Amino acid sequence: MSQRSERLRVAVLASGRGSNLQAIIDACEAKTIDATVCLVVSDQPHATALERARRHHIPAVLRERSTSPTQHAFEAAIVEDLKKHRVELVCLAGYMRLVGNVLLHAYDNRIINIHPSLLPAFPGLKAQQQALEAGVKKTGCTIHFIDDKIDHGPIIRQVSVAVHADDTVESLSQRILREEHRLYPEVVGLIAQGTINIGRKK
Ligand code: GRF
């Protein structure tokens, strides 16, 4: 645990199921990490991630791209949400949009993403299927700072996962997901305690 009086204020951006969001919330609530999820933003009205947030009394905001006139306005609204909740770290967890300049500049070096492969291998959609098709014996998950390219930017931590001969996309995805749920809270915890530096103000 850090010596700070305030816990790291985290926002999670998610488009769907939100199981990684749940893992982060659980670690925060169990106080195994010195962080708090103070905001969840989704671009999808039916995202389970929004329900999970509400269940934990975390502010949940829906920001649909289609209701904003431009990408700039869409991201400016999200930045406003983040500022309003004094967010220090943004975690993308199954957020299915490319982050643009407005968000990138507002949270430079403070946005991280999780991807279900050992980047730089298999970026983009269906990473587990890509791994099976390539015939690799090992894949895994990666947490990285983001930049303006898909699933790209400085790598923070990776965990490798064995690919079994009889794996399906489903079985492999489940095995990777178990590691994702361990790794994401761990990395948020390392940032909260300052082991990974995001230039947090003292
Ligand atoms: C995870 O596999 C994550 O690595 C990828 O999208 C999936 C999101 O799952 N970016 P969930 O919404 O956290 O359950």
PDB file of C-alpha atoms and ligand atoms in Angstrom:
ATOM      1  CA  MET A   1       0.000   0.000   0.000  1.00  0.00           C
ATOM      2  CA  SER A   2       1.162   3.560  -0.675  1.00  0.00           C
ATOM      3  CA  GLN A   3       1.596   6.293   1.906  1.00  0.00           C
ATOM      4  CA  ARG A   4      -0.835   8.559   0.073  1.00  0.00           C
ATOM      5  CA  SER A   5      -3.960   9.630   1.834  1.00  0.00           C
ATOM      6  CA  GLU A   6      -6.058   9.379  -1.315  1.00  0.00           C
ATOM      7  CA  ARG A   7      -6.631   6.215  -3.267  1.00  0.00           C
ATOM      8  CA  LEU A   8      -5.884   6.236  -6.989  1.00  0.00           C
ATOM      9  CA  ARG A   9      -8.993   7.378  -8.818  1.00  0.00           C
ATOM     10  CA  VAL A  10      -9.681   5.060 -11.735  1.00  0.00           C
ATOM     11  CA  ALA A  11     -12.184   5.214 -14.583  1.00  0.00           C
ATOM     12  CA  VAL A  12     -12.932   2.137 -16.646  1.00  0.00           C
ATOM     13  CA  LEU A  13     -14.099   2.449 -20.263  1.00  0.00           C
ATOM     14  CA  ALA A  14     -15.889  -0.683 -21.447  1.00  0.00           C
ATOM     15  CA  SER A  15     -18.157  -1.579 -24.352  1.00  0.00           C
ATOM     16  CA  GLY A  16     -19.455  -4.955 -23.222  1.00  0.00           C
ATOM     17  CA  ARG A  17     -19.400  -7.707 -20.633  1.00  0.00           C
ATOM     18  CA  GLY A  18     -17.110  -5.946 -18.176  1.00  0.00           C
ATOM     19  CA  SER A  19     -15.509  -8.942 -16.472  1.00  0.00           C
ATOM     20  CA  ASN A  20     -12.186  -7.092 -16.237  1.00  0.00           C
ATOM     21  CA  LEU A  21     -14.021  -4.111 -14.793  1.00  0.00           C
ATOM     22  CA  GLN A  22     -15.469  -6.504 -12.203  1.00  0.00           C
ATOM     23  CA  ALA A  23     -12.020  -7.827 -11.300  1.00  0.00           C
ATOM     24  CA  ILE A  24     -10.775  -4.276 -10.723  1.00  0.00           C
ATOM     25  CA  ILE A  25     -13.852  -3.329  -8.672  1.00  0.00           C
ATOM     26  CA  ASP A  26     -13.465  -6.482  -6.549  1.00  0.00           C
ATOM     27  CA  ALA A  27      -9.807  -5.745  -5.805  1.00  0.00           C
ATOM     28  CA  CYS A  28     -10.656  -2.158  -4.882  1.00  0.00           C
ATOM     29  CA  GLU A  29     -13.472  -3.227  -2.600  1.00  0.00           C
ATOM     30  CA  ALA A  30     -11.354  -5.933  -0.983  1.00  0.00           C
ATOM     31  CA  LYS A  31      -8.713  -3.224  -0.492  1.00  0.00           C
ATOM     32  CA  THR A  32      -6.011  -5.453  -1.963  1.00  0.00           C
ATOM     33  CA  ILE A  33      -5.149  -2.432  -4.107  1.00  0.00           C
ATOM     34  CA  ASP A  34      -5.051   1.208  -3.116  1.00  0.00           C
ATOM     35  CA  ALA A  35      -7.456   2.393  -5.786  1.00  0.00           C
ATOM     36  CA  THR A  36     -11.105   3.166  -6.322  1.00  0.00           C
ATOM     37  CA  VAL A  37     -13.209   2.898  -9.457  1.00  0.00           C
ATOM     38  CA  CYS A  38     -14.926   6.277  -9.419  1.00  0.00           C
ATOM     39  CA  LEU A  39     -16.458   6.181 -12.911  1.00  0.00           C
ATOM     40  CA  VAL A  40     -17.475   3.733 -15.622  1.00  0.00           C
ATOM     41  CA  VAL A  41     -18.078   4.974 -19.154  1.00  0.00           C
ATOM     42  CA  SER A  42     -19.564   2.907 -21.953  1.00  0.00           C
ATOM     43  CA  ASP A  43     -20.379   3.660 -25.579  1.00  0.00           C
ATOM     44  CA  GLN A  44     -22.958   0.843 -25.657  1.00  0.00           C
ATOM     45  CA  PRO A  45     -26.371   1.237 -24.003  1.00  0.00           C
ATOM     46  CA  HIS A  46     -26.723  -2.459 -23.206  1.00  0.00           C
ATOM     47  CA  ALA A  47     -23.207  -3.041 -21.917  1.00  0.00           C
ATOM     48  CA  THR A  48     -23.197  -5.301 -18.862  1.00  0.00           C
ATOM     49  CA  ALA A  49     -20.346  -3.124 -17.649  1.00  0.00           C
ATOM     50  CA  LEU A  50     -22.876  -0.350 -16.923  1.00  0.00           C
ATOM     51  CA  GLU A  51     -25.007  -2.727 -14.851  1.00  0.00           C
ATOM     52  CA  ARG A  52     -21.982  -3.889 -12.909  1.00  0.00           C
ATOM     53  CA  ALA A  53     -21.104  -0.284 -12.091  1.00  0.00           C
ATOM     54  CA  ARG A  54     -24.622   0.512 -10.890  1.00  0.00           C
ATOM     55  CA  ARG A  55     -24.681  -2.619  -8.752  1.00  0.00           C
ATOM     56  CA  HIS A  56     -21.591  -1.276  -6.969  1.00  0.00           C
ATOM     57  CA  HIS A  57     -22.963   2.283  -6.732  1.00  0.00           C
ATOM     58  CA  ILE A  58     -20.308   3.567  -9.105  1.00  0.00           C
ATOM     59  CA  PRO A  59     -21.329   6.431 -11.424  1.00  0.00           C
ATOM     60  CA  ALA A  60     -22.072   4.896 -14.832  1.00  0.00           C
ATOM     61  CA  VAL A  61     -22.166   7.115 -17.890  1.00  0.00           C
ATOM     62  CA  LEU A  62     -23.347   6.201 -21.369  1.00  0.00           C
ATOM     63  CA  ARG A  63     -21.634   8.129 -24.172  1.00  0.00           C
ATOM     64  CA  GLU A  64     -22.766   6.990 -27.596  1.00  0.00           C
ATOM     65  CA  ARG A  65     -20.717   8.093 -30.582  1.00  0.00           C
ATOM     66  CA  SER A  66     -23.904   8.465 -32.674  1.00  0.00           C
ATOM     67  CA  THR A  67     -25.319  11.170 -30.413  1.00  0.00           C
ATOM     68  CA  SER A  68     -22.253  13.404 -30.810  1.00  0.00           C
ATOM     69  CA  PRO A  69     -21.813  15.498 -33.961  1.00  0.00           C
ATOM     70  CA  THR A  70     -18.100  14.724 -34.226  1.00  0.00           C
ATOM     71  CA  GLN A  71     -15.461  12.388 -32.797  1.00  0.00           C
ATOM     72  CA  HIS A  72     -13.954  15.474 -31.180  1.00  0.00           C
ATOM     73  CA  ALA A  73     -17.215  16.339 -29.371  1.00  0.00           C
ATOM     74  CA  PHE A  74     -17.704  12.678 -28.368  1.00  0.00           C
ATOM     75  CA  GLU A  75     -14.308  12.494 -26.701  1.00  0.00           C
ATOM     76  CA  ALA A  76     -14.542  16.007 -25.243  1.00  0.00           C
ATOM     77  CA  ALA A  77     -17.683  14.879 -23.390  1.00  0.00           C
ATOM     78  CA  ILE A  78     -15.836  11.860 -22.004  1.00  0.00           C
ATOM     79  CA  VAL A  79     -12.903  14.052 -20.928  1.00  0.00           C
ATOM     80  CA  GLU A  80     -15.387  16.280 -19.129  1.00  0.00           C
ATOM     81  CA  ASP A  81     -16.784  13.231 -17.293  1.00  0.00           C
ATOM     82  CA  LEU A  82     -13.272  12.142 -16.332  1.00  0.00           C
ATOM     83  CA  LYS A  83     -12.323  15.593 -15.047  1.00  0.00           C
ATOM     84  CA  LYS A  84     -15.574  15.950 -13.139  1.00  0.00           C
ATOM     85  CA  HIS A  85     -14.775  12.752 -11.262  1.00  0.00           C
ATOM     86  CA  ARG A  86     -11.099  13.712 -10.784  1.00  0.00           C
ATOM     87  CA  VAL A  87      -9.955  10.590 -12.615  1.00  0.00           C
ATOM     88  CA  GLU A  88      -6.211   9.943 -12.515  1.00  0.00           C
ATOM     89  CA  LEU A  89      -5.986   6.692 -14.482  1.00  0.00           C
ATOM     90  CA  VAL A  90      -8.130   5.460 -17.374  1.00  0.00           C
ATOM     91  CA  CYS A  91      -8.390   1.698 -17.889  1.00  0.00           C
ATOM     92  CA  LEU A  92      -9.726   0.423 -21.188  1.00  0.00           C
ATOM     93  CA  ALA A  93     -11.335  -2.967 -20.673  1.00  0.00           C
ATOM     94  CA  GLY A  94     -13.038  -4.277 -23.773  1.00  0.00           C
ATOM     95  CA  TYR A  95     -13.516  -0.718 -25.053  1.00  0.00           C
ATOM     96  CA  MET A  96     -14.153  -1.298 -28.738  1.00  0.00           C
ATOM     97  CA  ARG A  97     -13.169   2.113 -30.110  1.00  0.00           C
ATOM     98  CA  LEU A  98      -9.895   3.603 -31.187  1.00  0.00           C
ATOM     99  CA  VAL A  99      -9.039   6.387 -28.760  1.00  0.00           C
ATOM    100  CA  GLY A 100      -8.531   9.694 -30.551  1.00  0.00           C
ATOM    101  CA  ASN A 101      -6.432  12.780 -29.974  1.00  0.00           C
ATOM    102  CA  VAL A 102      -8.743  14.576 -27.558  1.00  0.00           C
ATOM    103  CA  LEU A 103      -8.691  11.786 -24.985  1.00  0.00           C
ATOM    104  CA  LEU A 104      -5.074  10.879 -25.670  1.00  0.00           C
ATOM    105  CA  HIS A 105      -3.867  14.418 -25.051  1.00  0.00           C
ATOM    106  CA  ALA A 106      -6.028  14.983 -21.980  1.00  0.00           C
ATOM    107  CA  TYR A 107      -4.765  11.761 -20.356  1.00  0.00           C
ATOM    108  CA  ASP A 108      -1.327  11.472 -21.913  1.00  0.00           C
ATOM    109  CA  ASN A 109       0.512   8.454 -20.450  1.00  0.00           C
ATOM    110  CA  ARG A 110      -2.422   7.726 -18.143  1.00  0.00           C
ATOM    111  CA  ILE A 111      -4.540   5.445 -20.335  1.00  0.00           C
ATOM    112  CA  ILE A 112      -3.894   1.717 -20.246  1.00  0.00           C
ATOM    113  CA  ASN A 113      -5.447  -1.182 -22.153  1.00  0.00           C
ATOM    114  CA  ILE A 114      -5.646  -4.944 -21.812  1.00  0.00           C
ATOM    115  CA  HIS A 115      -5.393  -7.187 -24.854  1.00  0.00           C
ATOM    116  CA  PRO A 116      -5.714 -10.982 -25.013  1.00  0.00           C
ATOM    117  CA  SER A 117      -2.412 -11.787 -26.725  1.00  0.00           C
ATOM    118  CA  LEU A 118       1.294 -11.295 -26.224  1.00  0.00           C
ATOM    119  CA  LEU A 119       1.581  -8.037 -28.146  1.00  0.00           C
ATOM    120  CA  PRO A 120       2.942  -7.185 -30.652  1.00  0.00           C
ATOM    121  CA  ALA A 121       1.548 -10.550 -31.796  1.00  0.00           C
ATOM    122  CA  PHE A 122      -2.121 -10.655 -32.799  1.00  0.00           C
ATOM    123  CA  PRO A 123      -3.404  -7.107 -32.341  1.00  0.00           C
ATOM    124  CA  GLY A 124      -6.986  -6.245 -33.278  1.00  0.00           C
ATOM    125  CA  LEU A 125     -10.109  -8.369 -33.113  1.00  0.00           C
ATOM    126  CA  LYS A 126     -10.283 -12.111 -32.379  1.00  0.00           C
ATOM    127  CA  ALA A 127      -6.780 -12.324 -30.951  1.00  0.00           C
ATOM    128  CA  GLN A 128      -7.410 -15.809 -29.549  1.00  0.00           C
ATOM    129  CA  GLN A 129      -8.599 -17.092 -32.929  1.00  0.00           C
ATOM    130  CA  GLN A 130      -5.576 -15.502 -34.592  1.00  0.00           C
ATOM    131  CA  ALA A 131      -3.330 -17.362 -32.126  1.00  0.00           C
ATOM    132  CA  LEU A 132      -5.033 -20.702 -32.834  1.00  0.00           C
ATOM    133  CA  GLU A 133      -4.809 -20.161 -36.586  1.00  0.00           C
ATOM    134  CA  ALA A 134      -1.125 -19.283 -36.356  1.00  0.00           C
ATOM    135  CA  GLY A 135      -0.495 -22.522 -34.456  1.00  0.00           C
ATOM    136  CA  VAL A 136       1.482 -20.898 -31.643  1.00  0.00           C
ATOM    137  CA  LYS A 137       2.062 -22.937 -28.481  1.00  0.00           C
ATOM    138  CA  LYS A 138       1.973 -19.890 -26.250  1.00  0.00           C
ATOM    139  CA  THR A 139      -0.124 -16.776 -26.181  1.00  0.00           C
ATOM    140  CA  GLY A 140      -1.356 -14.660 -23.268  1.00  0.00           C
ATOM    141  CA  CYS A 141      -2.391 -11.161 -22.319  1.00  0.00           C
ATOM    142  CA  THR A 142      -0.771  -7.751 -22.311  1.00  0.00           C
ATOM    143  CA  ILE A 143      -1.352  -4.514 -20.458  1.00  0.00           C
ATOM    144  CA  HIS A 144       0.079  -1.475 -22.202  1.00  0.00           C
ATOM    145  CA  PHE A 145      -0.102   2.292 -22.341  1.00  0.00           C
ATOM    146  CA  ILE A 146      -2.030   3.268 -25.428  1.00  0.00           C
ATOM    147  CA  ASP A 147      -1.089   5.465 -28.355  1.00  0.00           C
ATOM    148  CA  ASP A 148      -2.971   6.357 -31.523  1.00  0.00           C
ATOM    149  CA  LYS A 149      -2.664   2.879 -33.059  1.00  0.00           C
ATOM    150  CA  ILE A 150      -4.794  -0.147 -32.240  1.00  0.00           C
ATOM    151  CA  ASP A 151      -3.404  -2.330 -29.423  1.00  0.00           C
ATOM    152  CA  HIS A 152      -0.112  -0.466 -29.555  1.00  0.00           C
ATOM    153  CA  GLY A 153       2.068   1.468 -27.119  1.00  0.00           C
ATOM    154  CA  PRO A 154       4.611   0.798 -24.349  1.00  0.00           C
ATOM    155  CA  ILE A 155       4.070  -2.607 -22.755  1.00  0.00           C
ATOM    156  CA  ILE A 156       3.641  -2.625 -18.963  1.00  0.00           C
ATOM    157  CA  ARG A 157       3.173  -6.325 -18.110  1.00  0.00           C
ATOM    158  CA  GLN A 158       2.488  -9.575 -19.938  1.00  0.00           C
ATOM    159  CA  VAL A 159       1.467 -13.036 -18.807  1.00  0.00           C
ATOM    160  CA  SER A 160       1.840 -16.032 -21.063  1.00  0.00           C
ATOM    161  CA  VAL A 161      -0.697 -18.816 -21.370  1.00  0.00           C
ATOM    162  CA  ALA A 162      -0.173 -22.248 -22.942  1.00  0.00           C
ATOM    163  CA  VAL A 163      -2.167 -23.185 -26.022  1.00  0.00           C
ATOM    164  CA  HIS A 164      -3.386 -26.788 -25.804  1.00  0.00           C
ATOM    165  CA  ALA A 165      -3.690 -29.060 -28.824  1.00  0.00           C
ATOM    166  CA  ASP A 166      -7.439 -29.448 -28.342  1.00  0.00           C
ATOM    167  CA  ASP A 167      -8.160 -25.784 -27.581  1.00  0.00           C
ATOM    168  CA  THR A 168     -11.153 -24.037 -29.075  1.00  0.00           C
ATOM    169  CA  VAL A 169     -11.466 -20.256 -29.228  1.00  0.00           C
ATOM    170  CA  GLU A 170     -13.746 -20.565 -26.207  1.00  0.00           C
ATOM    171  CA  SER A 171     -11.434 -22.697 -24.045  1.00  0.00           C
ATOM    172  CA  LEU A 172      -8.378 -20.611 -24.896  1.00  0.00           C
ATOM    173  CA  SER A 173     -10.259 -17.352 -24.264  1.00  0.00           C
ATOM    174  CA  GLN A 174     -11.329 -18.607 -20.829  1.00  0.00           C
ATOM    175  CA  ARG A 175      -7.771 -19.580 -19.872  1.00  0.00           C
ATOM    176  CA  ILE A 176      -6.460 -16.162 -20.966  1.00  0.00           C
ATOM    177  CA  LEU A 177      -9.323 -14.351 -19.233  1.00  0.00           C
ATOM    178  CA  ARG A 178      -8.445 -15.934 -15.890  1.00  0.00           C
ATOM    179  CA  GLU A 179      -4.985 -14.363 -16.209  1.00  0.00           C
ATOM    180  CA  GLU A 180      -6.463 -11.031 -17.336  1.00  0.00           C
ATOM    181  CA  HIS A 181      -8.546 -10.912 -14.164  1.00  0.00           C
ATOM    182  CA  ARG A 182      -5.397 -11.351 -12.075  1.00  0.00           C
ATOM    183  CA  LEU A 183      -3.177  -9.058 -14.106  1.00  0.00           C
ATOM    184  CA  TYR A 184      -5.393  -6.001 -14.496  1.00  0.00           C
ATOM    185  CA  PRO A 185      -5.953  -5.365 -10.764  1.00  0.00           C
ATOM    186  CA  GLU A 186      -2.282  -6.116 -10.116  1.00  0.00           C
ATOM    187  CA  VAL A 187      -1.140  -3.450 -12.593  1.00  0.00           C
ATOM    188  CA  VAL A 188      -3.630  -0.907 -11.248  1.00  0.00           C
ATOM    189  CA  GLY A 189      -2.260  -1.669  -7.777  1.00  0.00           C
ATOM    190  CA  LEU A 190       1.332  -1.135  -8.951  1.00  0.00           C
ATOM    191  CA  ILE A 191       0.338   2.224 -10.403  1.00  0.00           C
ATOM    192  CA  ALA A 192      -1.492   3.144  -7.194  1.00  0.00           C
ATOM    193  CA  GLN A 193       1.591   2.439  -5.112  1.00  0.00           C
ATOM    194  CA  GLY A 194       3.857   4.290  -7.526  1.00  0.00           C
ATOM    195  CA  THR A 195       5.899   1.271  -8.655  1.00  0.00           C
ATOM    196  CA  ILE A 196       4.688   2.080 -12.156  1.00  0.00           C
ATOM    197  CA  ASN A 197       4.910   5.814 -12.618  1.00  0.00           C
ATOM    198  CA  ILE A 198       2.188   7.742 -14.389  1.00  0.00           C
ATOM    199  CA  GLY A 199       3.364  11.135 -13.120  1.00  0.00           C
ATOM    200  CA  ARG A 200       0.699  11.232 -10.452  1.00  0.00           C
ATOM    201  CA  LYS A 201       0.599  14.531  -8.589  1.00  0.00           C
ATOM    202  CA  LYS A 202       1.830  14.291  -4.982  1.00  0.00           C
TER     203      LYS A 202
HETATM  204  C1  GRF B   1     -10.898  -9.033 -22.864  1.00  0.00           C
HETATM  205  O1  GRF B   1     -10.490 -10.261 -23.401  1.00  0.00           O
HETATM  206  C2  GRF B   1      -9.875  -7.968 -23.128  1.00  0.00           C
HETATM  207  O2  GRF B   1      -8.569  -8.440 -23.140  1.00  0.00           O
HETATM  208  C3  GRF B   1     -10.266  -7.481 -24.496  1.00  0.00           C
HETATM  209  O3  GRF B   1     -11.672  -7.524 -24.507  1.00  0.00           O
HETATM  210  C4  GRF B   1     -12.122  -8.484 -23.568  1.00  0.00           C
HETATM  211  C5  GRF B   1     -13.036  -7.758 -22.628  1.00  0.00           C
HETATM  212  O4  GRF B   1     -13.684  -8.621 -21.742  1.00  0.00           O
HETATM  213  N1  GRF B   1      -9.716  -6.163 -24.763  1.00  0.00           N
HETATM  214  P1  GRF B   1     -14.540  -8.031 -20.558  1.00  0.00           P
HETATM  215  O5  GRF B   1     -15.539  -7.052 -21.162  1.00  0.00           O
HETATM  216  O6  GRF B   1     -13.614  -7.359 -19.595  1.00  0.00           O
HETATM  217  O7  GRF B   1     -15.232  -9.211 -19.942  1.00  0.00           O
END
